[in-house]
Amino acid sequence: TGQAARFGFQHLLAGASGLVAALGPTVILGAAAGLIIDNAWTTAGERSEKAGKLLAHILLQGGTGGRPVTLIAHSMGAKVVMACIEELVNQLVDRTSPIHPQSVRGLIQDVLIMGTPLSPDAELFSSARSVVSGRFINCYSTRDWLLGVLFWEGISKPAAGLVPVDVAGIENVNCSDIVSGHAEYVDKLDEILEVTGMMRRCH
């Protein structure tokens, strides 16, 4: 028919109450995406940014009981994480904010993002790195055809889920031998955690 098949997005966030309940030493966020039709991808991106800001303020309000968290995210979940971190950075530079800078920098211990649908912008990732206390890992796969379609080479910059992020302090892990498609990060999560050395940090 020439029409793309419709694939649903997994539910991104169950709501603020569910998010608070899920927050602990490790927060795993993710949304497996299939083929995109209409404006589903754009809508999901907008919602991810809103969810990320919500997550940031939940963390600022002590949603984890004061414990630093590890954020592990895939696809739109990675966009949630980046929006969260960007909001935390905004709190640092906002002179009217009552939040102490050290409190912001102590909220996130480690970050692992996979198949991230964002351009590997140096300024964005550099500022994000500044509020992460421990490791910041970007997992990418050159075989991720979905991101390859969405971020056409020559039309837009390749996504961070396709290439390394060239920023000091960002660890890039090439998962091309493990992940052959955008949704495979979810199925191969245990293997990725093992390869990145994050498995022991999550236990």
Short mmCIF file of C-alpha atoms in Angstrom, two decimals:
data_model
loop_
_atom_site.label_atom_id
_atom_site.label_comp_id
_atom_site.label_asym_id
_atom_site.label_seq_id
_atom_site.Cartn_x
_atom_site.Cartn_y
_atom_site.Cartn_z
CA THR A 1 0.00 0.00 0.00
CA GLY A 2 2.98 2.27 0.43
CA GLN A 3 1.72 3.28 3.87
CA ALA A 4 3.93 2.76 6.91
CA ALA A 5 2.75 0.29 9.51
CA ARG A 6 1.73 1.77 12.82
CA PHE A 7 3.66 0.81 15.87
CA GLY A 8 2.57 2.03 19.32
CA PHE A 9 4.76 3.72 21.83
CA GLN A 10 5.05 2.07 25.17
CA HIS A 11 3.56 4.18 27.90
CA LEU A 12 6.24 6.74 28.73
CA LEU A 13 5.25 7.73 32.23
CA ALA A 14 2.33 6.45 34.27
CA GLY A 15 1.83 9.79 35.98
CA ALA A 16 3.46 11.80 38.71
CA SER A 17 2.33 9.50 41.54
CA GLY A 18 3.66 6.42 39.79
CA LEU A 19 6.91 8.20 39.00
CA VAL A 20 7.46 9.14 42.63
CA ALA A 21 6.80 5.54 43.70
CA ALA A 22 9.29 4.25 41.12
CA LEU A 23 12.10 6.60 42.06
CA GLY A 24 14.87 4.86 43.96
CA PRO A 25 18.60 4.33 43.66
CA THR A 26 18.03 3.53 40.00
CA VAL A 27 15.38 4.96 37.71
CA ILE A 28 14.83 3.18 34.40
CA LEU A 29 12.89 5.09 31.78
CA GLY A 30 12.23 4.06 28.24
CA ALA A 31 9.92 4.01 25.28
CA ALA A 32 10.46 1.63 22.39
CA ALA A 33 9.51 3.27 19.14
CA GLY A 34 8.52 1.68 15.87
CA LEU A 35 7.79 3.25 12.53
CA ILE A 36 6.53 6.81 12.75
CA ILE A 37 3.43 8.14 10.99
CA ASP A 38 1.51 11.38 11.39
CA ASN A 39 3.11 13.46 14.15
CA ALA A 40 3.49 10.68 16.74
CA TRP A 41 7.22 11.24 17.08
CA THR A 42 6.84 14.99 17.53
CA THR A 43 4.07 14.52 20.08
CA ALA A 44 6.13 11.99 22.03
CA GLY A 45 9.10 14.38 22.00
CA GLU A 46 7.03 17.23 23.41
CA ARG A 47 5.63 15.01 26.14
CA SER A 48 9.11 13.76 26.95
CA GLU A 49 10.32 17.31 27.55
CA LYS A 50 7.39 17.99 29.89
CA ALA A 51 7.97 14.70 31.71
CA GLY A 52 11.66 15.54 32.08
CA LYS A 53 10.91 18.87 33.73
CA LEU A 54 8.45 17.12 36.04
CA LEU A 55 11.10 14.55 36.97
CA ALA A 56 13.61 17.32 37.73
CA HIS A 57 11.26 19.03 40.16
CA ILE A 58 10.35 15.74 41.82
CA LEU A 59 14.05 15.14 42.40
CA LEU A 60 14.51 18.69 43.69
CA GLN A 61 11.63 18.18 46.11
CA GLY A 62 13.21 15.07 47.59
CA GLY A 63 11.23 12.45 45.68
CA THR A 64 13.96 9.87 46.35
CA GLY A 65 14.34 10.58 50.02
CA GLY A 66 17.52 12.50 49.46
CA ARG A 67 19.35 9.61 47.80
CA PRO A 68 21.22 10.22 44.52
CA VAL A 69 19.71 8.33 41.59
CA THR A 70 21.00 6.52 38.54
CA LEU A 71 19.01 7.28 35.40
CA ILE A 72 18.89 4.60 32.71
CA ALA A 73 16.90 5.48 29.62
CA HIS A 74 16.16 4.44 26.06
CA SER A 75 14.74 6.38 23.12
CA MET A 76 12.17 8.94 24.31
CA GLY A 77 13.07 7.98 27.86
CA ALA A 78 16.57 9.29 27.11
CA LYS A 79 14.98 12.52 25.99
CA VAL A 80 13.14 12.64 29.33
CA VAL A 81 16.47 12.28 31.11
CA MET A 82 18.13 15.02 29.07
CA ALA A 83 15.16 17.37 29.63
CA CYS A 84 15.37 16.59 33.35
CA ILE A 85 19.07 17.40 33.46
CA GLU A 86 18.57 20.55 31.40
CA GLU A 87 15.98 21.74 33.92
CA LEU A 88 18.42 21.06 36.76
CA VAL A 89 21.05 23.11 34.93
CA ASN A 90 18.51 25.93 34.59
CA GLN A 91 18.02 25.85 38.35
CA LEU A 92 21.77 26.29 38.79
CA VAL A 93 21.96 29.40 36.63
CA ASP A 94 18.70 30.92 37.95
CA ARG A 95 19.84 33.42 40.56
CA THR A 96 16.31 33.64 41.97
CA SER A 97 16.16 29.91 42.63
CA PRO A 98 16.26 28.96 46.32
CA ILE A 99 17.92 25.66 45.45
CA HIS A 100 21.55 25.38 46.62
CA PRO A 101 23.88 24.51 43.70
CA GLN A 102 25.47 21.65 45.64
CA SER A 103 22.04 20.12 46.18
CA VAL A 104 21.44 20.08 42.42
CA ARG A 105 24.79 18.49 41.65
CA GLY A 106 24.20 15.75 44.20
CA LEU A 107 20.87 14.55 42.82
CA ILE A 108 22.10 12.36 39.94
CA GLN A 109 24.86 9.82 40.44
CA ASP A 110 25.09 8.07 37.06
CA VAL A 111 23.39 8.36 33.66
CA LEU A 112 23.10 5.74 30.93
CA ILE A 113 21.23 6.77 27.78
CA MET A 114 20.63 4.50 24.79
CA GLY A 115 19.40 5.24 21.29
CA THR A 116 18.99 8.91 22.17
CA PRO A 117 16.93 10.88 19.60
CA LEU A 118 18.83 14.12 20.14
CA SER A 119 21.61 15.77 18.22
CA PRO A 120 25.00 15.23 19.95
CA ASP A 121 25.24 18.95 20.63
CA ALA A 122 28.45 19.70 22.55
CA GLU A 123 26.98 22.56 24.56
CA LEU A 124 23.92 20.52 25.62
CA PHE A 125 25.91 17.49 26.70
CA SER A 126 28.66 19.53 28.33
CA SER A 127 26.19 21.38 30.55
CA ALA A 128 24.37 18.11 31.27
CA ARG A 129 27.64 16.47 32.31
CA SER A 130 28.21 19.21 34.88
CA VAL A 131 25.32 18.06 37.10
CA VAL A 132 26.04 14.32 36.98
CA SER A 133 28.30 13.24 39.85
CA GLY A 134 29.43 9.89 38.49
CA ARG A 135 29.45 8.28 35.07
CA PHE A 136 27.62 9.61 32.01
CA ILE A 137 27.35 6.95 29.29
CA ASN A 138 25.99 7.32 25.77
CA CYS A 139 25.20 4.00 24.07
CA TYR A 140 24.79 4.18 20.32
CA SER A 141 24.38 1.85 17.36
CA THR A 142 25.22 2.63 13.76
CA ARG A 143 22.63 -0.03 12.83
CA ASP A 144 19.69 1.88 14.34
CA TRP A 145 17.73 2.37 11.12
CA LEU A 146 14.89 4.26 12.79
CA LEU A 147 17.15 7.05 14.00
CA GLY A 148 18.91 6.90 10.65
CA VAL A 149 15.61 7.73 8.93
CA LEU A 150 14.67 10.45 11.40
CA PHE A 151 18.10 12.10 11.34
CA TRP A 152 18.99 12.01 7.66
CA GLU A 153 22.65 12.65 7.09
CA GLY A 154 23.16 15.96 5.33
CA ILE A 155 19.74 17.25 6.36
CA SER A 156 20.25 17.21 10.11
CA LYS A 157 23.01 16.25 12.48
CA PRO A 158 23.11 12.54 13.30
CA ALA A 159 21.46 11.55 16.56
CA ALA A 160 23.48 10.77 19.70
CA GLY A 161 22.00 7.29 19.34
CA LEU A 162 23.96 6.86 16.10
CA VAL A 163 27.34 8.43 16.85
CA PRO A 164 29.66 9.21 19.77
CA VAL A 165 29.14 12.43 21.70
CA ASP A 166 32.41 14.35 21.53
CA VAL A 167 32.36 15.90 25.01
CA ALA A 168 34.88 15.40 27.80
CA GLY A 169 33.45 13.20 30.53
CA ILE A 170 30.90 11.48 28.29
CA GLU A 171 31.66 7.77 27.86
CA ASN A 172 30.59 6.47 24.46
CA VAL A 173 29.83 2.78 24.05
CA ASN A 174 29.37 1.41 20.54
CA CYS A 175 26.58 -1.18 20.80
CA SER A 176 26.41 -1.92 17.08
CA ASP A 177 27.44 -5.54 17.68
CA ILE A 178 24.66 -5.92 20.25
CA VAL A 179 21.85 -3.75 18.92
CA SER A 180 20.65 -4.00 15.33
CA GLY A 181 17.47 -1.95 15.72
CA HIS A 182 16.04 0.84 17.83
CA ALA A 183 13.80 -1.36 19.98
CA GLU A 184 16.51 -3.95 20.69
CA TYR A 185 18.02 -1.88 23.50
CA VAL A 186 15.15 -3.02 25.73
CA ASP A 187 15.68 -6.70 24.94
CA LYS A 188 19.45 -6.41 25.34
CA LEU A 189 19.41 -4.25 28.48
CA ASP A 190 21.08 -6.82 30.74
CA GLU A 191 23.88 -7.31 28.22
CA ILE A 192 24.36 -3.57 27.84
CA LEU A 193 24.46 -3.08 31.60
CA GLU A 194 27.11 -5.79 31.78
CA VAL A 195 29.20 -4.33 28.94
CA THR A 196 29.09 -0.81 30.39
CA GLY A 197 29.85 -2.00 33.91
CA MET A 198 26.56 -0.61 35.17
CA MET A 199 25.10 -3.97 36.22
CA ARG A 200 26.83 -3.94 39.61
CA ARG A 201 25.88 -0.31 40.20
CA CYS A 202 22.21 -1.14 39.80
CA HIS A 203 22.23 -3.78 42.52
#
